[in-house]
Short mmCIF file of C-alpha atoms in Angstrom, two decimals:
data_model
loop_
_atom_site.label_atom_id
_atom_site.label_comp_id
_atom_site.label_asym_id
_atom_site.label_seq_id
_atom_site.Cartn_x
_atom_site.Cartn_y
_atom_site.Cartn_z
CA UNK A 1 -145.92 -88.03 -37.33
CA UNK A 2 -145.67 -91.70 -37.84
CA UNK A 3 -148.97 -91.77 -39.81
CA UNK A 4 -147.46 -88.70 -41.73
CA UNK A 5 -144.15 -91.26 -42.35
CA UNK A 6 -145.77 -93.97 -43.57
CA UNK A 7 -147.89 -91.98 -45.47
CA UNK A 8 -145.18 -90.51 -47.46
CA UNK A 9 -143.63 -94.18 -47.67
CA UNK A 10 -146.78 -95.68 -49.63
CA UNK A 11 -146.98 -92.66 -51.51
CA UNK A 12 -143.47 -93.28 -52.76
CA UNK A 13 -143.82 -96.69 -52.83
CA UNK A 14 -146.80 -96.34 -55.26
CA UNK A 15 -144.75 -93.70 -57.45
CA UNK A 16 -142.14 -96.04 -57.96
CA UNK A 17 -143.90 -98.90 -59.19
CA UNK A 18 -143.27 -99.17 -63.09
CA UNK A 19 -146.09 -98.90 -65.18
CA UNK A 20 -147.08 -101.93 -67.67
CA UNK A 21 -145.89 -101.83 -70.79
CA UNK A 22 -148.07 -103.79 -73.90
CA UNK A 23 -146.70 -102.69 -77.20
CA UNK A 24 -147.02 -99.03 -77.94
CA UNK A 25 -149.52 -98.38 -74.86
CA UNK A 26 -149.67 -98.40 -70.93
CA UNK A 27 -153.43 -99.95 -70.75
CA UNK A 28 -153.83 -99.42 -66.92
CA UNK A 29 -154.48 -96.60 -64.85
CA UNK A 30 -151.35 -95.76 -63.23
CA UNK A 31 -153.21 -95.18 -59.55
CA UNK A 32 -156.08 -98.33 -60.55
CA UNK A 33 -158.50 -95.10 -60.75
CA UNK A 34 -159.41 -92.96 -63.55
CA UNK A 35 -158.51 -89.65 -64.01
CA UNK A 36 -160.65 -86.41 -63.66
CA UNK A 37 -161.15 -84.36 -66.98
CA UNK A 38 -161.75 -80.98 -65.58
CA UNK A 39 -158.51 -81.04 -63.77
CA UNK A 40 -156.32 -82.68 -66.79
CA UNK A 41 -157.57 -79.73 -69.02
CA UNK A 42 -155.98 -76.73 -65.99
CA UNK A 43 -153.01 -79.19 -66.09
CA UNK A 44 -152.55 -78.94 -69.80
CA UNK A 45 -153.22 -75.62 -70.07
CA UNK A 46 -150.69 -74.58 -67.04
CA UNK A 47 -147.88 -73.25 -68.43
CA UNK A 48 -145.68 -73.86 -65.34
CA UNK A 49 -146.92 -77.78 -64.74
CA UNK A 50 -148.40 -79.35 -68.14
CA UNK A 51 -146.08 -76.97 -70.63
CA UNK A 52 -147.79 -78.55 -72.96
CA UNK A 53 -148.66 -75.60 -75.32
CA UNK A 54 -145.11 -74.58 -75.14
CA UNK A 55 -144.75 -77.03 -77.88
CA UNK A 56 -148.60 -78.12 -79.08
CA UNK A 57 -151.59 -75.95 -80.17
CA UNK A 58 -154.76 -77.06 -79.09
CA UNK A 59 -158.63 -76.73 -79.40
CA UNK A 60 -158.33 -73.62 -76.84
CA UNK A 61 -159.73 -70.62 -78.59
CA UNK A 62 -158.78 -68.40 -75.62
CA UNK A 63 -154.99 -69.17 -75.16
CA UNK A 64 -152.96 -66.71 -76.95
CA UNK A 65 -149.85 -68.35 -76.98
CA UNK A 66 -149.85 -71.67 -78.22
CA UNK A 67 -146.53 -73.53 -79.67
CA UNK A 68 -146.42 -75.06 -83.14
CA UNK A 69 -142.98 -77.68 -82.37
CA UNK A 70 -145.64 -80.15 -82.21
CA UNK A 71 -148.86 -82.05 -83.74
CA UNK A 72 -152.27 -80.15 -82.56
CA UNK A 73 -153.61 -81.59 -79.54
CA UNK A 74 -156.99 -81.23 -81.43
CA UNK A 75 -158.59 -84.92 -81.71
CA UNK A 76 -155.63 -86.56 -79.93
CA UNK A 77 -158.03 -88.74 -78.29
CA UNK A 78 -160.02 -89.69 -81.70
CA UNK A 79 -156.71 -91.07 -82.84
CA UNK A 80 -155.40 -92.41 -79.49
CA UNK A 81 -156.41 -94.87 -76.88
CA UNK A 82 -156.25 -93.98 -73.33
CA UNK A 83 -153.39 -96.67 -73.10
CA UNK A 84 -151.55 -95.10 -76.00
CA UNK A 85 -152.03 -91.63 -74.54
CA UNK A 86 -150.85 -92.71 -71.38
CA UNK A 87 -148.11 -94.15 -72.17
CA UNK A 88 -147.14 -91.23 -74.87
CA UNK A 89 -147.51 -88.84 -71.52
CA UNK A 90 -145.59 -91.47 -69.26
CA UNK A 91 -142.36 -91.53 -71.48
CA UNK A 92 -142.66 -91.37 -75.15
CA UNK A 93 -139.14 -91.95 -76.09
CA UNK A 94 -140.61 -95.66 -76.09
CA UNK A 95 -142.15 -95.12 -79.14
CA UNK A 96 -139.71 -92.76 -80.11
CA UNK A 97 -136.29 -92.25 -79.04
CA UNK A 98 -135.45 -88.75 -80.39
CA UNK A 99 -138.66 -86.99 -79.40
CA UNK A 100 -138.58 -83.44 -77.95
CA UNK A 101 -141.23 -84.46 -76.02
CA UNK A 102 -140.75 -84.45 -72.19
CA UNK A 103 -141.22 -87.58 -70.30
CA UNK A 104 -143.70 -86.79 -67.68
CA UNK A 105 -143.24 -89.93 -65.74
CA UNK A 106 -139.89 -90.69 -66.18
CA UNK A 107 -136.66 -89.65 -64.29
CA UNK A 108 -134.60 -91.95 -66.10
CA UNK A 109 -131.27 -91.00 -68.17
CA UNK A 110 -131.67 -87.07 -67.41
CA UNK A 111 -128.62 -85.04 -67.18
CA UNK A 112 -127.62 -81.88 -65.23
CA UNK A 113 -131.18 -81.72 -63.67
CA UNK A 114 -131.55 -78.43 -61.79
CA UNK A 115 -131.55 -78.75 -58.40
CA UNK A 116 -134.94 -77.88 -57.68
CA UNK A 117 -135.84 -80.29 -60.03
CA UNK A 118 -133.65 -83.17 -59.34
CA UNK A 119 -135.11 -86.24 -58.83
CA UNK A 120 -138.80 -85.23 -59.53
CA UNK A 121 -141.03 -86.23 -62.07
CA UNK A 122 -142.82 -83.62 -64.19
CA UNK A 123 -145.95 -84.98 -63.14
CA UNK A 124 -147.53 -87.44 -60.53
CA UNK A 125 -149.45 -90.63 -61.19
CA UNK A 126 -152.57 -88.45 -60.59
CA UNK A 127 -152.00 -85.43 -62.90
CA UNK A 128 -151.03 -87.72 -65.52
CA UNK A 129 -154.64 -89.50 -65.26
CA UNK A 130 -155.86 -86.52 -64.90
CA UNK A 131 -154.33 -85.63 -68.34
CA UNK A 132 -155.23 -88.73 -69.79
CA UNK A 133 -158.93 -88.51 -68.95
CA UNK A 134 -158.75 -84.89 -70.52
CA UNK A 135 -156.94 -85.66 -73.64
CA UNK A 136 -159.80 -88.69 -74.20
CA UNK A 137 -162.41 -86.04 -74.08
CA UNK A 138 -160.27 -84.43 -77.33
CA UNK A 139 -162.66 -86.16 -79.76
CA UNK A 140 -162.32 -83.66 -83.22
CA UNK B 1 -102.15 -91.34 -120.78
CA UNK B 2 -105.08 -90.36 -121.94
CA UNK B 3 -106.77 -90.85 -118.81
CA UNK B 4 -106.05 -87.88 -116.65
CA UNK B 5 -108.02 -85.15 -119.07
CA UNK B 6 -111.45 -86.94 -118.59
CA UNK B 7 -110.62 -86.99 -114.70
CA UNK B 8 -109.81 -83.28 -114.91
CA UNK B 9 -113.02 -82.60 -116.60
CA UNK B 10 -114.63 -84.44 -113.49
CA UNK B 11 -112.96 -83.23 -111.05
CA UNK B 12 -113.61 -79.00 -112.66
CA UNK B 13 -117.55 -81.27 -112.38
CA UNK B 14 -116.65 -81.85 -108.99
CA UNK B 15 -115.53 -78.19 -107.98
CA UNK B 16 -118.59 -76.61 -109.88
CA UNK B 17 -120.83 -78.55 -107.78
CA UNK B 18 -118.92 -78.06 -104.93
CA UNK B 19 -118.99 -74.15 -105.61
CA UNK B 20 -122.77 -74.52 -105.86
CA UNK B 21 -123.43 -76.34 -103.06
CA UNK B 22 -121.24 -73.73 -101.29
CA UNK B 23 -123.67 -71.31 -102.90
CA UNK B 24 -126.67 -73.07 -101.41
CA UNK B 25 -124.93 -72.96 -98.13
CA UNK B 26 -124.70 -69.54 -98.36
CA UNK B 27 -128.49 -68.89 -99.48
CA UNK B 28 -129.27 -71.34 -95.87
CA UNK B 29 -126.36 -69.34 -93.92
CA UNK B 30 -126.94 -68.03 -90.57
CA UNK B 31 -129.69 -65.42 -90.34
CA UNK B 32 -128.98 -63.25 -86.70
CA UNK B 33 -131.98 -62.64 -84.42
CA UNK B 34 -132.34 -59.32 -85.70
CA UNK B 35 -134.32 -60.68 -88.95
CA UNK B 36 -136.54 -62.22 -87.68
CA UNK B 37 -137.77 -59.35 -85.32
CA UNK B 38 -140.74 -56.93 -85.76
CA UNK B 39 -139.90 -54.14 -87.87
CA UNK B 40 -141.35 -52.34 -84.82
CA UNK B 41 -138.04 -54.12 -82.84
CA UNK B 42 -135.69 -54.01 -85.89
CA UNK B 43 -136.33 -49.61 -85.81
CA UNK B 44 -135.41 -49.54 -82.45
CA UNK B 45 -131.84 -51.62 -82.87
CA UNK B 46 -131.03 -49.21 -85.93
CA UNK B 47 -132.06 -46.22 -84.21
CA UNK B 48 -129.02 -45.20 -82.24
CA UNK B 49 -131.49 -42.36 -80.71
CA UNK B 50 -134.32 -45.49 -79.63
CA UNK B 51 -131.97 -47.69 -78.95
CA UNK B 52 -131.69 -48.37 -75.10
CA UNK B 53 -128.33 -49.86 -75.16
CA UNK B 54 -127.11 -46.60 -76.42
CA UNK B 55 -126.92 -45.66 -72.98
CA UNK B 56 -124.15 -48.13 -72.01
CA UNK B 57 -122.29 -47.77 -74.64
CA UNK B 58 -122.71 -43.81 -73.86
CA UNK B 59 -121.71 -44.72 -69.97
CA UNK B 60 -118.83 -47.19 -71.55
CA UNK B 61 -117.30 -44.54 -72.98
CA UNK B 62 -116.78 -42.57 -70.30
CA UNK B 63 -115.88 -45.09 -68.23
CA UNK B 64 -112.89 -46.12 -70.60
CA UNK B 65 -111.41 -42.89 -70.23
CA UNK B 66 -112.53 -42.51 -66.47
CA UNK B 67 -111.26 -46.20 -65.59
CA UNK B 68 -107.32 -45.41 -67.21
CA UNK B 69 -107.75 -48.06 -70.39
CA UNK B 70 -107.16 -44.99 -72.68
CA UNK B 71 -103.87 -44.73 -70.79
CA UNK B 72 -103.10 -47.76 -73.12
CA UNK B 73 -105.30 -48.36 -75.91
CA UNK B 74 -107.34 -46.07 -78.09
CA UNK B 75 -111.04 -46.15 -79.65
CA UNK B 76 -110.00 -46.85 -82.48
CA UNK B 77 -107.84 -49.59 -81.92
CA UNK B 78 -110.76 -51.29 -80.29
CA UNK B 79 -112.31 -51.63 -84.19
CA UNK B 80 -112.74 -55.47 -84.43
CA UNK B 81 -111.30 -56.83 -81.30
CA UNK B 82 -114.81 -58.01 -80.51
CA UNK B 83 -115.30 -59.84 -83.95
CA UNK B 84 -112.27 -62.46 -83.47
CA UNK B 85 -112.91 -63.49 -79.67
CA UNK B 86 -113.53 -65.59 -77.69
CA UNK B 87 -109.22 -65.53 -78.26
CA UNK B 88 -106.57 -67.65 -77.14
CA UNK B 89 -105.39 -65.80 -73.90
CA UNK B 90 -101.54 -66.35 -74.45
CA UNK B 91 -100.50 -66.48 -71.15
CA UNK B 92 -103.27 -69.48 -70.00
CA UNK B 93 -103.26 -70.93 -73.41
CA UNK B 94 -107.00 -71.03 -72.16
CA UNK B 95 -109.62 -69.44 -73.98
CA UNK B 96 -110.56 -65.86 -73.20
CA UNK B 97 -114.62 -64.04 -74.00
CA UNK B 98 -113.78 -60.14 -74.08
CA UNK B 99 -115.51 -59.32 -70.97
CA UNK B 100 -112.71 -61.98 -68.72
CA UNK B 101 -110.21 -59.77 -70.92
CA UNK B 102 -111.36 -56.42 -70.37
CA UNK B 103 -111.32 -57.73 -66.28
CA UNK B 104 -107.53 -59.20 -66.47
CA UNK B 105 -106.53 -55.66 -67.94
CA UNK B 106 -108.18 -54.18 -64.75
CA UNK B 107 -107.33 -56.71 -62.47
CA UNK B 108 -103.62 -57.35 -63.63
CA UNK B 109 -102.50 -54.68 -65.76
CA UNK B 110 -104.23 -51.76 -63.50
CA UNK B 111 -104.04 -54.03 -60.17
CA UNK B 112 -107.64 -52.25 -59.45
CA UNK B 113 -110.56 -54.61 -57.73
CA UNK B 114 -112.48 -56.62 -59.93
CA UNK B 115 -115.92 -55.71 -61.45
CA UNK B 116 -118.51 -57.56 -61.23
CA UNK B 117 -119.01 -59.65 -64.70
CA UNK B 118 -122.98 -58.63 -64.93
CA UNK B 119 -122.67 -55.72 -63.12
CA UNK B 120 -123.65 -52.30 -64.79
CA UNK B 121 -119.60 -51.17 -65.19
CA UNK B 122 -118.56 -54.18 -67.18
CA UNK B 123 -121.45 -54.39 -69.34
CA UNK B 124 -120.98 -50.74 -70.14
CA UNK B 125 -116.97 -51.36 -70.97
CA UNK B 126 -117.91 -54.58 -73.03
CA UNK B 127 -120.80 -52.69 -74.51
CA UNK B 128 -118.43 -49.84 -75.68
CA UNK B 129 -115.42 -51.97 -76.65
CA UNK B 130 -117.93 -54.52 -78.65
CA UNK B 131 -119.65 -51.94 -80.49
CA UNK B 132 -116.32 -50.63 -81.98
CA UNK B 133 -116.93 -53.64 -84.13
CA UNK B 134 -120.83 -53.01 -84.93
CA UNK B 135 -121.35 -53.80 -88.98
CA UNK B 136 -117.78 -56.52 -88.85
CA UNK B 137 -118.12 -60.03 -89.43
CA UNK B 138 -117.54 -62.12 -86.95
CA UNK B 139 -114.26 -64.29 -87.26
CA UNK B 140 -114.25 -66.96 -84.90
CA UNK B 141 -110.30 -67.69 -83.63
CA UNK B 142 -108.82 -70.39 -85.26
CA UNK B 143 -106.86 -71.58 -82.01
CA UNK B 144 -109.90 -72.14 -80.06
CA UNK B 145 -110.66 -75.79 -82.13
CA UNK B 146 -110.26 -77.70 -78.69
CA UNK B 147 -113.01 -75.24 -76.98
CA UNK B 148 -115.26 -75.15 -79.97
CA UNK B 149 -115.28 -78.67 -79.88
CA UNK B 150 -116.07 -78.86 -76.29
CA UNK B 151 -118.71 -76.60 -77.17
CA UNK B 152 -120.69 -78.22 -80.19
CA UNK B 153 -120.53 -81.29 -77.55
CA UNK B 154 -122.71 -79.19 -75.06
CA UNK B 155 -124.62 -77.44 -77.53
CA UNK B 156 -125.82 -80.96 -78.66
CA UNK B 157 -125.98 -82.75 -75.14
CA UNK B 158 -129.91 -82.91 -73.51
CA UNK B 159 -130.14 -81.47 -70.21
CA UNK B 160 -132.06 -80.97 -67.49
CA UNK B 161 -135.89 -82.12 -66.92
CA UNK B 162 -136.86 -81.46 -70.44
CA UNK B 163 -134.14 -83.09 -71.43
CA UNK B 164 -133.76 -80.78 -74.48
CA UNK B 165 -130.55 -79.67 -76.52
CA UNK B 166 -129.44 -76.71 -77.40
CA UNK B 167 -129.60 -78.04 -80.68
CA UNK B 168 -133.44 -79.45 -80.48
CA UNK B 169 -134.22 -75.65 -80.46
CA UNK B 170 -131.90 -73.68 -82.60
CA UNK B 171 -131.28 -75.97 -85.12
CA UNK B 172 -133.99 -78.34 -85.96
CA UNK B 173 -137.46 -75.81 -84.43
CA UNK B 174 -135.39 -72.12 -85.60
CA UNK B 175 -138.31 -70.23 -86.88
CA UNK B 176 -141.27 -72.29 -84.99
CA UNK B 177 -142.77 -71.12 -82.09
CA UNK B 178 -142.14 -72.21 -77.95
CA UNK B 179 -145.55 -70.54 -77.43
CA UNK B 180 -145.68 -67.43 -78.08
CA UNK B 181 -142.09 -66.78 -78.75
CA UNK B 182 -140.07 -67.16 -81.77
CA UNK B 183 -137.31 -69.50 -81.83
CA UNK B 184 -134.23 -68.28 -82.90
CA UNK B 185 -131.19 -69.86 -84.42
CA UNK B 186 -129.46 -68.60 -81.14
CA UNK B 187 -126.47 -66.61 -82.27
CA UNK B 188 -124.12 -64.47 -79.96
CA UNK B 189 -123.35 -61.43 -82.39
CA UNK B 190 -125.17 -58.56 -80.61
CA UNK B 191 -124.01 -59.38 -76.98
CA UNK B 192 -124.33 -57.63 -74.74
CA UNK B 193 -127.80 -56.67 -76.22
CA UNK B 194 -130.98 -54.81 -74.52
CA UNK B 195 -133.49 -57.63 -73.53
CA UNK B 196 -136.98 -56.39 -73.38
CA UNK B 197 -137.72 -58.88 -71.09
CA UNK B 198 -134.98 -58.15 -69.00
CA UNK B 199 -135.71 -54.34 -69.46
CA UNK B 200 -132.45 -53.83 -69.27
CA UNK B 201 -128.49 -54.56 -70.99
CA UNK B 202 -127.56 -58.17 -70.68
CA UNK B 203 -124.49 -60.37 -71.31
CA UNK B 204 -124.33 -63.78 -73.55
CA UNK B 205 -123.58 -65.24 -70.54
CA UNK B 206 -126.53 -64.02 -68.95
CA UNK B 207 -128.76 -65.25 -71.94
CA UNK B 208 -127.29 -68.85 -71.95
CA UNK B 209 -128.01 -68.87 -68.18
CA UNK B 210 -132.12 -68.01 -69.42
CA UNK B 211 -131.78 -71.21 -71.93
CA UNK B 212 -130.00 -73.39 -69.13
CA UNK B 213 -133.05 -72.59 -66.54
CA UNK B 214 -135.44 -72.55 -69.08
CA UNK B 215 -135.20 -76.62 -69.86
CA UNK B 216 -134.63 -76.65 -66.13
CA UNK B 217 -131.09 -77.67 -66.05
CA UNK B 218 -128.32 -76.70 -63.27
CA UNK B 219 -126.42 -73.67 -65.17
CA UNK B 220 -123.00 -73.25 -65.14
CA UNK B 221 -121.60 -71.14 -62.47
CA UNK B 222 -121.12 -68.04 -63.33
CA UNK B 223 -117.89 -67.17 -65.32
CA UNK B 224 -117.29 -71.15 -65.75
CA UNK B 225 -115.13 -72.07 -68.80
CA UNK B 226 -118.01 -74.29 -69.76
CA UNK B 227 -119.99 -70.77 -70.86
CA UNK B 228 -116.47 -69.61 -72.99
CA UNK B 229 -116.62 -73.20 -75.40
CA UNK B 230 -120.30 -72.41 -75.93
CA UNK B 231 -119.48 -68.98 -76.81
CA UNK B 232 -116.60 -70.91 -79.11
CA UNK B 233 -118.65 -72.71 -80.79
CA UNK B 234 -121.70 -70.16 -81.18
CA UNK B 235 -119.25 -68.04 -82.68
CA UNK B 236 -118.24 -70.52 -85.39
CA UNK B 237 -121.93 -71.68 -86.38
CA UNK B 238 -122.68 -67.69 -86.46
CA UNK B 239 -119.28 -67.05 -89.10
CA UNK B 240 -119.89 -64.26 -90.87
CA UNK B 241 -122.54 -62.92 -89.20
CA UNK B 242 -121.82 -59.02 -88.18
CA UNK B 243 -121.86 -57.86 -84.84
CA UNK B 244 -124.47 -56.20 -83.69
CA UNK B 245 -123.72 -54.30 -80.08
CA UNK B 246 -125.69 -53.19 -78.93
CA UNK B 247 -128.66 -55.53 -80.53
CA UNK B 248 -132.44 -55.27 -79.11
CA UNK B 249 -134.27 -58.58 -78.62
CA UNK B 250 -137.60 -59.56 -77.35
#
């Protein structure tokens, strides 16, 4: 129970911790290890968690429905650093206050969050490396 | 002296352009849901014989006679009520949507127990009294300036965990795709419609609740005035559109 506690504690502690800003990019890993690819991609492509192709299209032949609100995914990685994808995914209304896209790391200035979602960030530190590391792999 | 004919001449400038950009306004007015259906969809609204919500409006019918509202009112008399409200309710001087006065005639004028707002019997009366006014434009009340105002606010206000307006959607993405569905410019003029997905007749209310969950923001209770400005304001960005009752959607 007590290990359980403290667990939990860290855990939070760690979440809380806000990520390094250098110009238009978060160059560190937001748990100090990389991400893993494989599980980034089920991420992005979960329509429930990532929501990303609500709004993007992507190089995913086999997903029927994929948004257009929003600039392919297709060679994101080409044109972005991990430190500039990261920190798009962390909060982009940094680089751009009026974008539609969802800050995935950020709890800050919502209003009339539902209550099963008050409070909680889209994603953890971990999916978002995970999407990170996926999103690098998005060469053309 | 001889000034004002040159300013005349601008100003008749002024009003020409003014008529044309009226014009243009026009051309870019509000377009309902219903055009930018399948023609698969559109056949189905216009076919009283396909159409689903037929049924309600069938099973409002009978319940207006059934229920004692033809003791006071008529059919007929029922042609275009549903265009002009939301109304002012006079006694509240609070707004009013047609279903909350279709339940204070029950409640207060019949002293009978409420209905349930989304329950089958009050869609079916607000079905049947709405689709007196099928093919009427819709005239938004000019007393409701305070609620339509309210209602623009929250229409442009992010919410929730996607912190997205109603706005973000139906006015700057109409036409683009949220996956795989169409986004539309979000107007209230066939309410209450037959939903596909809901496989079954739904209110505005009911709708706005699907938006409000959708960016994952707490929706209004249920009946809350909050729901009435929206419906204010929808009505006003949607002038002129015709009513639709019952409409089909995806």
């Amino acid at each position: 129970m007590r290990a359980f506690l403290l667990g939990a504690l860290l855990l939070g502690g760690a979440a809380a911790a806000q990520p390094m800003v250098a110009g238009d990019a978060i160059p560190g890993s937001l748990t100090g290890a990389p991400g893993d690819a494989a599980r980034g991609r089920a991420i992005v492509l979960d329509r429930q968690r990532g929501l990303c192709l609500l709004c993007h299209a992507g190089p995913f032949p086999e997903e029927r429905f994929q948004g257009d609100l929003a600039p392919s995914l297709a060679g994101a990685g080409a044109r972005l650093s991990e430190g500039q994808l990261r920190l798009r995914m962390v909060d982009g209304r940094r680089l751009n206050p009026d974008t539609i896209m969802p800050a995935y790391f950020s709890t800050e200035g919502l209003r009339h969050v539902g209550r099963a979602w008050q409070d909680r960030r889209l994603l953890t530190a971990e999916e978002i490396e995970d999407v990170v590391a996926f999103l690098a792999t998005l060469r053309d | 002296m001889g000034s004002p004919r040159p300013r005349r001449g601008r100003s008749r400038w002024l009003e020409a352009l003014a008529c044309a950009g009226a014009l243009l306004l026009l051309g870019a007015g509000p377009r309902s849901g219903y055009e930018t259906m399948t023609p698969q969809l559109r056949a189905m609204q216009d076919d009283d014989l396909s159409n689903p919500g037929m049924l309600a409006v069938a099973e409002g019918e009978a319940l207006f006679a059934r229920e004692g509202c033809a003791g006071c009112h008529t059919a007929e008399a029922m042609r275009g009520v549903a265009a002009r409200y939301p109304a002012l309710d006079r006694a509240s001087q609070a707004p009013i949507d047609l279903s909350g006065r279709i339940a204070q005639c029950r409640e207060k004028r019949q002293q009978r127990p409420p209905l349930p707002r989304e329950g089958p019997a009050m869609l079916a009366l607000t079905a049947f009294v709405a689709h007196q006014s099928r093919g009427l434009p819709l005239q938004p009340d000019p007393r409701l300036a305070e609620a339509r105002r309210q209602g623009e606010a929250l229409f442009r206000e992010r919410r929730g965990q996607l912190n997205l307006s109603c706005a973000q959607c139906h006015d700057d993405n109409a036409g683009r795709r949220l996956a795989g569905s169409l986004i539309p410019e979000g107007h209230p003029n066939g309410y209450p419609l037959y939903r596909l997905e809901w496989q079954a007749l739904g209110s505005l209310q009911r709708r706005l609740r699907n938006c409000l969950v959708g960016v994952r923001s707490e929706p209004f209770p249920p009946g809350a005035p909050d729901y009435v400005a929206l419906e204010a304001y929808l009505v006003a960005r949607a002038r002129g559109l015709l009513v639709e009752t019952p409409a089909i959607r995806p």
